[in-house]
Coordinates of C-alpha atoms and ligand atoms in Angstrom, one line a residue:
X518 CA -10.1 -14.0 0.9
X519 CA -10.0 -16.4 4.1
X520 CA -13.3 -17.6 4.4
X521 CA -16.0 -17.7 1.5
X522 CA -18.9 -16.5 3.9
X523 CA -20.7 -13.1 3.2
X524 CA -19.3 -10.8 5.9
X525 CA -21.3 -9.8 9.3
X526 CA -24.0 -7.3 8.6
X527 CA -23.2 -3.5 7.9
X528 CA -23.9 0.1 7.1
X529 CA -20.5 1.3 5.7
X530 CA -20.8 5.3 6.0
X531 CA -18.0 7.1 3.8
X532 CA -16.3 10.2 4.1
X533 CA -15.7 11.9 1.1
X534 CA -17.8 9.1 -1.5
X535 CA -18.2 12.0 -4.1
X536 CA -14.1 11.7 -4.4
X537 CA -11.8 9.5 -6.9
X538 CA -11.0 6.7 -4.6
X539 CA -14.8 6.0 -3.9
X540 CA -15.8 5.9 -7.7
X541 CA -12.1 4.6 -9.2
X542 CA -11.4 1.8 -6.4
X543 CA -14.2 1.5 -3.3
X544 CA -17.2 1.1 -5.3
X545 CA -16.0 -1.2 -7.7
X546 CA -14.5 -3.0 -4.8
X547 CA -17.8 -3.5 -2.9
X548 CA -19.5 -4.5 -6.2
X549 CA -16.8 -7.3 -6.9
X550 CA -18.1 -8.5 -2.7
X551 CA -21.4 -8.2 -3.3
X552 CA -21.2 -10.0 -6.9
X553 CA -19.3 -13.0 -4.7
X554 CA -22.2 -12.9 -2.6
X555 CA -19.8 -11.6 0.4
X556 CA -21.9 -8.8 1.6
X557 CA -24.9 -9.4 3.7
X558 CA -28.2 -9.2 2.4
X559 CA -29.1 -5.5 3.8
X560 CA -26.0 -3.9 3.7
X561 CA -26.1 -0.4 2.4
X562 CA -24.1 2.5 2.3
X563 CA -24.6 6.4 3.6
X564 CA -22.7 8.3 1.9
X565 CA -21.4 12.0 3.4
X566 CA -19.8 14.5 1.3
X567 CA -19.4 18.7 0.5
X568 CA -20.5 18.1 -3.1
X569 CA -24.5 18.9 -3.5
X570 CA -26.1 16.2 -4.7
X571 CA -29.1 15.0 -3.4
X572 CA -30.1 10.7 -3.3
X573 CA -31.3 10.4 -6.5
X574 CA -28.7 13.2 -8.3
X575 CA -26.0 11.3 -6.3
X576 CA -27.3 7.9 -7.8
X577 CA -27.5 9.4 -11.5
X578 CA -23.8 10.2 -10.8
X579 CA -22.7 6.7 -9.7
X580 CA -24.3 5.0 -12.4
X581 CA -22.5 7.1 -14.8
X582 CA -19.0 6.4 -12.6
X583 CA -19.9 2.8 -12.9
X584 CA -20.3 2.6 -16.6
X585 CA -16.5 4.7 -16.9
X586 CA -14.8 2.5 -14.4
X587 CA -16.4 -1.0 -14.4
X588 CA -16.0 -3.1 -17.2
X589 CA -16.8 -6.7 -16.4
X590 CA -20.6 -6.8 -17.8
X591 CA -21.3 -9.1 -14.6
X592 CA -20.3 -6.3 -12.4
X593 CA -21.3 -3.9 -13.9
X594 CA -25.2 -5.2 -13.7
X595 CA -24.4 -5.6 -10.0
X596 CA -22.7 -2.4 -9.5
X597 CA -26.3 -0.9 -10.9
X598 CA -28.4 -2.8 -8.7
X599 CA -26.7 -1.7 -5.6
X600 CA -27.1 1.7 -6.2
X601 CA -30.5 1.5 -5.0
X602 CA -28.9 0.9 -1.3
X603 CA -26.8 3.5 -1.8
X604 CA -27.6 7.2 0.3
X605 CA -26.6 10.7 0.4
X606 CA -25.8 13.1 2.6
X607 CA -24.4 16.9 1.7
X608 CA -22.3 18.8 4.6
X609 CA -19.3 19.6 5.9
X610 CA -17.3 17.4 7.7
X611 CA -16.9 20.0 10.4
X612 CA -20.2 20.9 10.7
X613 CA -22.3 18.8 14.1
X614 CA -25.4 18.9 12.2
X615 CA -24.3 16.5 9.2
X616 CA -23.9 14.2 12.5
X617 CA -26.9 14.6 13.7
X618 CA -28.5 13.7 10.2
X619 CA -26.8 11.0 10.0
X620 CA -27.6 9.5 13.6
X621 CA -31.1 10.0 11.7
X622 CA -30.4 8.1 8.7
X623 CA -28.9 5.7 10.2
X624 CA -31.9 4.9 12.3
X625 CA -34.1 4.8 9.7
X626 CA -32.4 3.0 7.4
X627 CA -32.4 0.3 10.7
X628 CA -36.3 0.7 10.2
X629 CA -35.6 -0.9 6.9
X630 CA -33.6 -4.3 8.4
X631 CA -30.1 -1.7 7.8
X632 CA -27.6 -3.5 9.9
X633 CA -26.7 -1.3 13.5
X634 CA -22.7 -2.1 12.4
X635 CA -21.4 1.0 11.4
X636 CA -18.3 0.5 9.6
X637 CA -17.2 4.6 8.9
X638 CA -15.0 5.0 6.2
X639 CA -12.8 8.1 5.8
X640 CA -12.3 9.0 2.5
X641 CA -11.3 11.9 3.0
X642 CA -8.6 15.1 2.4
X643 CA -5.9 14.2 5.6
X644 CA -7.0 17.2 7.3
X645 CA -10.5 16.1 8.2
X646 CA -9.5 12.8 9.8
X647 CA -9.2 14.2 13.5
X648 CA -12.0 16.1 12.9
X649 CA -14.8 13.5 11.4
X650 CA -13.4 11.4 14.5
X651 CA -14.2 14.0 17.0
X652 CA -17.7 15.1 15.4
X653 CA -18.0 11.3 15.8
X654 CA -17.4 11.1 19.0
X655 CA -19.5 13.9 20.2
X656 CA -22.4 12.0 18.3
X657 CA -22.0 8.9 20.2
X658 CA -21.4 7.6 17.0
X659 CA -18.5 5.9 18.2
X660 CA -19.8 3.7 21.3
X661 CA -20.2 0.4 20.8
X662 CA -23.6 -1.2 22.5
X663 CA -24.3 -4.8 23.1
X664 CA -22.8 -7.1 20.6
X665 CA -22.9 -4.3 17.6
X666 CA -19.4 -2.8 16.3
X667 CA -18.6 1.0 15.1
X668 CA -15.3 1.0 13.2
X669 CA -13.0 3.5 11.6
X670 CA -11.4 3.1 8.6
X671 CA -9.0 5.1 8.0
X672 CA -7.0 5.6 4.6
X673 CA -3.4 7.4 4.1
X674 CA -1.9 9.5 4.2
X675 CA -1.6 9.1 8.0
X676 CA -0.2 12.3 9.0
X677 CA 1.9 14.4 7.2
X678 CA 5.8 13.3 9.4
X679 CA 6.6 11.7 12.9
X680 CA 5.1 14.0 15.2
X681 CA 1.3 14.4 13.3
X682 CA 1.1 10.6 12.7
X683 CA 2.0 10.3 16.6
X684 CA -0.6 13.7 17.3
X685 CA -3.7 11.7 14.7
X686 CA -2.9 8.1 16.4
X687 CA -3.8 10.0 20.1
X688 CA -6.8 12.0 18.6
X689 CA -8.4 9.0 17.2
X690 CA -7.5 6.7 20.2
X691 CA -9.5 9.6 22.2
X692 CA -12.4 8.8 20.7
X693 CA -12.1 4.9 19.4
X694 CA -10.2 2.1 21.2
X695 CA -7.4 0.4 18.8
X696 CA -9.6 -2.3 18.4
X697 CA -11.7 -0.3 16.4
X698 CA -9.3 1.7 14.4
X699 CA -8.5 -0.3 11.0
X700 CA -5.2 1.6 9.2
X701 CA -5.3 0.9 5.6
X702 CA -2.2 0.5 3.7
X703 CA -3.7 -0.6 0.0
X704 CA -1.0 -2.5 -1.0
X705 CA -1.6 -5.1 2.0
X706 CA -5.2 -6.1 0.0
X707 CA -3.3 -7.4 -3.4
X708 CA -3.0 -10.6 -3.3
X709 CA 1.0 -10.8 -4.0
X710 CA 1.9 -9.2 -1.2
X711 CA -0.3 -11.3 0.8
X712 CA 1.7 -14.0 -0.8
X713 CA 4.9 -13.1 0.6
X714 CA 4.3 -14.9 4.1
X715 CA 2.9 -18.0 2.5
X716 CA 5.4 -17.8 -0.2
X717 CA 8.6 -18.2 2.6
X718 CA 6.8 -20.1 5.1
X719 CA 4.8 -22.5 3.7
X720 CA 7.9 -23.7 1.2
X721 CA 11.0 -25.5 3.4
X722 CA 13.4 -24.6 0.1
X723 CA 13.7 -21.0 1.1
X724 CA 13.4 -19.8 3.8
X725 CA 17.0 -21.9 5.2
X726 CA 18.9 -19.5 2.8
X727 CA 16.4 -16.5 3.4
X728 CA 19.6 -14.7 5.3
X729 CA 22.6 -13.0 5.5
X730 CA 24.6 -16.1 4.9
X731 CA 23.0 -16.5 1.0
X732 CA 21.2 -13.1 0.0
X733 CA 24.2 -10.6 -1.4
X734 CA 20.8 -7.5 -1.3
X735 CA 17.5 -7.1 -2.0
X736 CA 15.4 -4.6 -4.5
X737 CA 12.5 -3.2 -3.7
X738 CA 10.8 -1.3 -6.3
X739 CA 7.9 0.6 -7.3
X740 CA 8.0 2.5 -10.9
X741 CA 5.1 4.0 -12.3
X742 CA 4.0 5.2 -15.6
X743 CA 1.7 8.0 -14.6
X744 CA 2.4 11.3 -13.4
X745 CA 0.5 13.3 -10.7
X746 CA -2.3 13.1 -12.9
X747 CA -5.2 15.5 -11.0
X748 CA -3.0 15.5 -7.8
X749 CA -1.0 17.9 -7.8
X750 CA -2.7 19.8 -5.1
X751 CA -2.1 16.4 -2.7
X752 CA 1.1 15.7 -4.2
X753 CA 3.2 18.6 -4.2
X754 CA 2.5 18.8 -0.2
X755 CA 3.3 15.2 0.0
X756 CA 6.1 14.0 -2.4
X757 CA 7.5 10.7 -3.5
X758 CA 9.0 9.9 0.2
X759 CA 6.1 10.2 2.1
X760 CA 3.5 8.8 -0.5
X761 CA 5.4 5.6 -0.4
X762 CA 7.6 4.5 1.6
X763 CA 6.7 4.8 4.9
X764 CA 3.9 2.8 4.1
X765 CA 3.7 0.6 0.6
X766 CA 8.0 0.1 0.9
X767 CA 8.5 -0.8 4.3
X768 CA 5.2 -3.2 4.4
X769 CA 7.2 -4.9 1.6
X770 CA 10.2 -4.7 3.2
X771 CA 9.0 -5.7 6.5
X772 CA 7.1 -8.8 4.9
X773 CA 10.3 -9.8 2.9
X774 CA 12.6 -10.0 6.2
X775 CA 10.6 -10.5 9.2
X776 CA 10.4 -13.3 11.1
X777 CA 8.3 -16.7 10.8
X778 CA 5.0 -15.1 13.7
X779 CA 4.0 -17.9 16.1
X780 CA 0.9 -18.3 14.2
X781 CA -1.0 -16.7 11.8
X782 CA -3.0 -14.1 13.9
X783 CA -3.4 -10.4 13.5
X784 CA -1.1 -9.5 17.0
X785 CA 1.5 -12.0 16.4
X786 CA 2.2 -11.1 12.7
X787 CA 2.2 -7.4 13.5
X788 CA 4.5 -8.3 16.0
X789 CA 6.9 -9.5 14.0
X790 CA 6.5 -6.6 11.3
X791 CA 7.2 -4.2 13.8
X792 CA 10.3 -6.0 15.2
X793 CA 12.1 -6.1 12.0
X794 CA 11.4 -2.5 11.3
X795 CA 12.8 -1.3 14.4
X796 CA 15.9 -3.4 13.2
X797 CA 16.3 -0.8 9.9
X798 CA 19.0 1.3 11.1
X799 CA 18.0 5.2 11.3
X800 CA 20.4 7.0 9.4
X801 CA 22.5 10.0 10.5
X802 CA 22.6 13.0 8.2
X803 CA 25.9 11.8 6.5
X804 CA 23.9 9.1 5.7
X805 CA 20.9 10.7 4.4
X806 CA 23.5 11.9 2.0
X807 CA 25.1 9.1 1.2
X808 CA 22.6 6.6 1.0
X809 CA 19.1 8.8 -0.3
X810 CA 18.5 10.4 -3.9
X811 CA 16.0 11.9 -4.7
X812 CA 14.1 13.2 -8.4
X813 CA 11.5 15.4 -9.8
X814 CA 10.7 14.8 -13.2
X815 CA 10.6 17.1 -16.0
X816 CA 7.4 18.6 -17.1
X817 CA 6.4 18.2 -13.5
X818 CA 6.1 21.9 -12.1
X819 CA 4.2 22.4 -15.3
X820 CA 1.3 19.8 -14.1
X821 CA -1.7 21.5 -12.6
X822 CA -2.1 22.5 -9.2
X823 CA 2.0 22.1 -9.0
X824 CA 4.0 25.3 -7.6
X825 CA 6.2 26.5 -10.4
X826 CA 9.5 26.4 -8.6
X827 CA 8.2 23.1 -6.7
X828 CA 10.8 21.0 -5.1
X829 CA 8.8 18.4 -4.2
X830 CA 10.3 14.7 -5.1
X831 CA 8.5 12.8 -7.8
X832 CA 11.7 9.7 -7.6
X833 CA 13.2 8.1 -4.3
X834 CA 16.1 5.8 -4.1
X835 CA 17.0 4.3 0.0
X836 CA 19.8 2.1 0.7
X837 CA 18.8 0.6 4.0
X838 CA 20.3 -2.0 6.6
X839 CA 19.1 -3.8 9.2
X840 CA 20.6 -4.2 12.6
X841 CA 19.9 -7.8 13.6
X842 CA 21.1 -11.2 13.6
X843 CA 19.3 -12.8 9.8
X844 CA 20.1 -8.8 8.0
X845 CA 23.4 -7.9 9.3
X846 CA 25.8 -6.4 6.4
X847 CA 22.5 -7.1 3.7
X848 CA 21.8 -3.7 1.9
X849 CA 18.0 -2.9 1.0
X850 CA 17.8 -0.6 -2.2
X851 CA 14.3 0.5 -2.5
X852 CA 12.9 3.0 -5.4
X853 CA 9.8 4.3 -6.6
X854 CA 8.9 7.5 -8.6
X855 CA 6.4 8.4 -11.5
X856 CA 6.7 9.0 -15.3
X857 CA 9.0 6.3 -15.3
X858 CA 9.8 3.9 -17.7
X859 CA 7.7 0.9 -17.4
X860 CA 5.2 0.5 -14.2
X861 CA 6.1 -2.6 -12.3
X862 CA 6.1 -3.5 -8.3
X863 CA 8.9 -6.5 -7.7
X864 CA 11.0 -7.4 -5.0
X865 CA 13.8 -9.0 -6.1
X866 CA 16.5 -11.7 -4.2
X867 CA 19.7 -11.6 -5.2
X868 CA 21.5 -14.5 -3.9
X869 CA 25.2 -14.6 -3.3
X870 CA 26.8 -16.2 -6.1
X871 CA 28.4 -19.8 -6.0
X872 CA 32.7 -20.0 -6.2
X873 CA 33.7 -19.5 -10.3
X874 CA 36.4 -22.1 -9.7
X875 CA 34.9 -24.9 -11.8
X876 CA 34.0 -22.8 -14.3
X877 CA 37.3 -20.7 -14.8
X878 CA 36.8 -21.2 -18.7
X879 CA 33.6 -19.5 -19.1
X880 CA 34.6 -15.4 -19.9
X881 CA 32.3 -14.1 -18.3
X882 CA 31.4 -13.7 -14.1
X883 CA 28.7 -16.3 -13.4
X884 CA 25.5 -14.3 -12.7
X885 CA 23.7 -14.8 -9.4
X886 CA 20.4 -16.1 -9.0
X887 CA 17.8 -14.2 -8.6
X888 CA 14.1 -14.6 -6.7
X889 CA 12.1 -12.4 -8.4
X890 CA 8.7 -11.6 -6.9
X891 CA 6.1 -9.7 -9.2
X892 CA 3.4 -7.8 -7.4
X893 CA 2.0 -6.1 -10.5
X894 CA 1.2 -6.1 -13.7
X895 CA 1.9 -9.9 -14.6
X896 CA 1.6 -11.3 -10.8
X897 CA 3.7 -14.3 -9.9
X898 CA 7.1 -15.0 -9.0
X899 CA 10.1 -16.7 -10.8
X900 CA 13.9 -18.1 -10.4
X901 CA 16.8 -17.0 -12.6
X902 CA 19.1 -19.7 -12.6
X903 CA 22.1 -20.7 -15.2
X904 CA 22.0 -23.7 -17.5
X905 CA 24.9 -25.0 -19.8
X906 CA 24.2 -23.8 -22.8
X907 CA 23.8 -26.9 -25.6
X908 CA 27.0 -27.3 -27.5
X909 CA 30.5 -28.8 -27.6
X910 CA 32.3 -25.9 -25.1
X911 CA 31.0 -25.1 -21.7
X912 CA 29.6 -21.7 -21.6
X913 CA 26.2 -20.5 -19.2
X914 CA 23.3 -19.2 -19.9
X915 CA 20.8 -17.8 -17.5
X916 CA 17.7 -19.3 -17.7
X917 CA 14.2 -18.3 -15.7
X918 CA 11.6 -20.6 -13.9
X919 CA 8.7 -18.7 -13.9
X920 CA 5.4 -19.2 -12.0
X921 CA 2.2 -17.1 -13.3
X922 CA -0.8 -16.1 -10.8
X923 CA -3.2 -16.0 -14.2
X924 CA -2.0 -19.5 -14.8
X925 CA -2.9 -21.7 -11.9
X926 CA -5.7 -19.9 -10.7
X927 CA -7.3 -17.2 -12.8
X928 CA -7.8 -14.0 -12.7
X929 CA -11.0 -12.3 -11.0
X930 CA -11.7 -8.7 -11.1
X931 CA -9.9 -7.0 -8.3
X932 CA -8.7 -3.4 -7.4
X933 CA -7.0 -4.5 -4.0
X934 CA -9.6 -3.3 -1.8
X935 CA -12.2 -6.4 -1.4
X936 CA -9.8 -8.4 1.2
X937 CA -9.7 -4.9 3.0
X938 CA -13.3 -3.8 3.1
X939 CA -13.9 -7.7 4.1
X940 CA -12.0 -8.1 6.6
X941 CA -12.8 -4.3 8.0
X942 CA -16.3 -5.6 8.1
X943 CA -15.1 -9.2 9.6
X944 CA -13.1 -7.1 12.4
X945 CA -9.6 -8.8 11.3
X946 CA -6.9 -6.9 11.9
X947 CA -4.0 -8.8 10.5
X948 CA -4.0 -6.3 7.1
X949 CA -4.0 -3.4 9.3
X950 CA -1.4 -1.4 11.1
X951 CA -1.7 -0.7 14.5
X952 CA -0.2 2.9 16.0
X953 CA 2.7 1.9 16.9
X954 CA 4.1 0.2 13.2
X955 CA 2.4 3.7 11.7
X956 CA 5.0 6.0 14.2
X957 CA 7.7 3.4 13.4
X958 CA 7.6 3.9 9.8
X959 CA 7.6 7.4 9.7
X960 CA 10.7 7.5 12.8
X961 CA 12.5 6.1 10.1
X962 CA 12.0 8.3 7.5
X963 CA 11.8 11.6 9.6
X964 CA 16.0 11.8 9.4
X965 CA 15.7 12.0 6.1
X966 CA 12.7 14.7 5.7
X967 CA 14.8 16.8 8.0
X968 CA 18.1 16.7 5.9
X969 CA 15.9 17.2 2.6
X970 CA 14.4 20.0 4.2
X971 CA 16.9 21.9 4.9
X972 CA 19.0 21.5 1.8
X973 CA 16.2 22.5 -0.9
X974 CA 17.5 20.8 -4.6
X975 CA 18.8 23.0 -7.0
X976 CA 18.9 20.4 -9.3
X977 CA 15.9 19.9 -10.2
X978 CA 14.0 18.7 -12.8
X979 CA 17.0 15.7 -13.6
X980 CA 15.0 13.2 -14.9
X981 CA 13.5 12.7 -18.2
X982 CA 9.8 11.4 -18.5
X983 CA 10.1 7.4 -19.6
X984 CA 13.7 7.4 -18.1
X985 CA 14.4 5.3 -15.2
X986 CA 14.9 8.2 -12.9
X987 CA 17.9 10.5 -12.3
X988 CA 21.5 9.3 -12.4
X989 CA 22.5 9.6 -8.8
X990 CA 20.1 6.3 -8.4
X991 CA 22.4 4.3 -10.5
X992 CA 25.4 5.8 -9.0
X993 CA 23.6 5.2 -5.1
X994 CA 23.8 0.8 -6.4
X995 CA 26.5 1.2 -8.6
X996 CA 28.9 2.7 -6.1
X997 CA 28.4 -1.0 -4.2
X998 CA 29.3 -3.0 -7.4
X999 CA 25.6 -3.5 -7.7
X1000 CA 22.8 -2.6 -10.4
X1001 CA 19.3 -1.8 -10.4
X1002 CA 17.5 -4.8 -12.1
X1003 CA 15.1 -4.4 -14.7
Ligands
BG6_1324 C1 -1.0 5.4 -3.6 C2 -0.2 6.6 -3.9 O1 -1.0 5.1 -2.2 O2 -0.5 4.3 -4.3 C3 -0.1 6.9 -5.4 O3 -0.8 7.7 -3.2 C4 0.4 5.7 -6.1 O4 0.7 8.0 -5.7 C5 -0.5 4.5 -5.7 O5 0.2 5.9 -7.5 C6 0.1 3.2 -6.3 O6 -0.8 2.1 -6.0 P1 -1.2 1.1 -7.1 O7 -2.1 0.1 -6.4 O8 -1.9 1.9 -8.2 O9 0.1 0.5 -7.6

């Protein structure tokens, strides 16, 4: 968090607050702020949902979400206070009148010293998004008067491919300027990935060899334990491709190799996100096949909610390059899938290795060093290196210098989403992403949803649960005299 001041005052109204996200990740979230006394005084929140609860039914409800999904005690006493603050609303999304009570509870609730910020929150299934923008626009919910702010907040999946992220971007911009759209992309709020940018330009030892000249590649990867879990119905529309990587992946990626911005401000570091991601190289169809794998795992068209015959992708694996001047000839691998292995987020260097000459006696090929960046679990970052191992002949060893987030400077309860909702309600764009990096992502993986479209795999399931996805991954880095790194 950049400043340790409690945020401007709010009313944050959410879309869809009887939902997962609101009871699993938002609400915890806000409790963490308010426990760091970074919410203001009379900030409250209206919530607006199908379910039919009523206040106090709604409130019953939280306080039994809190006690399954907080555990800090601390929090947890916090989480129950601020229910109190916390109001209902039942209704369709589609339906004008839920607008018009809420222009109603919003008032009174500013009879009650309720902040006149509205900070509205979609939470919501992807299909409402155009239409809680439009019902809120009609409402004049939307217009900004005198110095007081109405925001949008708006969570992915944005859109579904190229042209609905394109058709949602002009929808809400028909109702909101793009100052008051705020794109979320989750993994921007955890802390590591905020790191990256400090990480290479705050240190003068890397970023001189942070090019084509040192780096041999770059992994980026994203392996989960979990399945679909309650999903499916999301999930089998969506697929491995889309849920990730035109949004987690290429923020990674796009951190990892753009360039150093002017200065650290929301337009200039966008800027230079959206630069480098015009530079990845959109691949022809013979490269969609060559260069894409793709994996469903088994068990999966057994989960509920999951078509039978489903061909949807649980497992991606992209080899990507980039067209300019630092990238040139540097492959990308990125992966992510579920029912993997182990869960881990890392981006890993690896540099290109130094001549053998000197050390012609050792058997073995001298390993590379490798930059190892740890987004989650274990947070940090560390350097493999070799040593001479101790003895009378001169053989290597690879040794690790590793640097812990839990050991320098604790760890505080966190689900990604306080630096978000903080800087939503600050009006700092610089975790957000503006329309244009949204179409860019998905312009680049569009080549690739039209080649896996047409050519439906007959292959699958082929992976096991707890593997590390199917073969045709291995083969994708292998095939380069590369490896996947564990
Ligand atoms: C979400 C995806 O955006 O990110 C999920 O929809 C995925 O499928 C999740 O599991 C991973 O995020 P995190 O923060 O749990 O690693």
């Amino acid at each position: 968090m950049k400043q340790h001041t409690a945020a401007p005052p709010c009313t944050l109204v959410i879309f869809g607050i009887a939902g997962d996200l609101v009871k699993r990740l938002l609400y915890p979230a806000i409790c963490n702020l308010e426990s760091e006394g970074l919410l203001d005084e009379n900030f409250c929140i209206v919530g607006v949902a199908k379910e039919k609860y009523t206040n106090p039914s709604f409130r019953a409800q939280l306080i039994k979400d809190v006690k399954a999904f907080i555990h800090d005690p601390v929090i947890r006493k916090v989480a129950i206070k601020l229910v109190s603050r916390v109001y209902y609303i039942s209704g369709d999304f589609s339906d004008s009148k839920v607008y018009v009570t809420l222009k109603n509870k919003l008032k009174t609730l500013e009879t009650k010293k309720a902040s006149q910020n509205y900070l509205f929150y979609f939470a919501a299934p992807p299909e409402f998004m155009t239409i809680i923008a439009s019902q809120l626009g009609k409402a004049k919910l939307l217009t900004e008067e005198g110095d007081y702010f109405r925001r949008i907040v708006v969570e992915k999946p944005f859109g579904h491919d190229l042209a609905s992220a394109k058709q949602l971007n002009q929808e809400l911009l028909s109702v909101a300027s793009e100052n008051q759209i705020f794109r979320i992309d989750h993994f921007l709020g955890k802390e590591t990935v905020q790191n990256i940018m400090a990480f290479r330009f705050s240190n003068g030892l890397f970023e001189p060899i942070w090019n084509r000249l040192y780096i041999d590649h770059v992994q980026i990867s994203v392996t989960e334990t979990l399945g679909v879990e309650a999903r499916g119905n999301y999930y089998d529309h969506v697929g491995a491709l889309r849920d990730m990587v035109p949004n987690h992946l290429f923020q990674m990626l796009s951190l990892i190799t753009m360039e150093p911005p002017i200065a650290f401000t929301p337009d200039y570091i966008q800027n230079e996100k959206e630069k480098v991601l015009q530079a990845v190289q959109l691949m022809t169809p013979e490269q969609v096949l060559a260069q894409t794998v793709r994996g469903q795992y088994e068990g999966y068209r057994l989960e509920p909610d999951v078509a039978a015959d489903s061909s949807t992708e649980t497992y991606v694996a992209l080899k990507l390059h980039l067209d300019n001047w630092r990238w040139l000839h540097v492959p990308f691998y990125l992966r992510t899938g579920k029912k993997l292995k182990s869960r881990t987020s890392e981006i890993i260097i690896q540099f290109k290795s130094g001549p053998a000459a000197l050390f012609n006696s050792c058997k073995k090929d001298i390993p590379p060093n490798l930059l190892r960046i740890y987004i989650q679990p274990d947070e940090g970052i560390s350097l493999q290196f070799n040593a001479k191992v101790p003895g009378p002949n001169l053989e290597l060893g690879q040794v690790d210098m590793k640097f812990k987030y839990s050991d320098y400077f604790g760890i505080k309860p966190q689900t990604g989403y306080e630096t978000i909702l903080y800087d939503c309600m600050c009006g700092d764009h610089l975790l957000f992403k503006k329309a244009d990096m949204v179409e860019t992502e998905w312009a680049l993986v569009q080549p690739i949803l039209d080649v896996w479209s047409a050519l439906t795999p007959r292959e699958f399931p082929n992976y096991p649960q707890a593997s590390w996805g199917p073969a045709d991954a291995d083969e994708l880095i292998q095939k380069d005299g590369r490896a996947w790194i564990l």
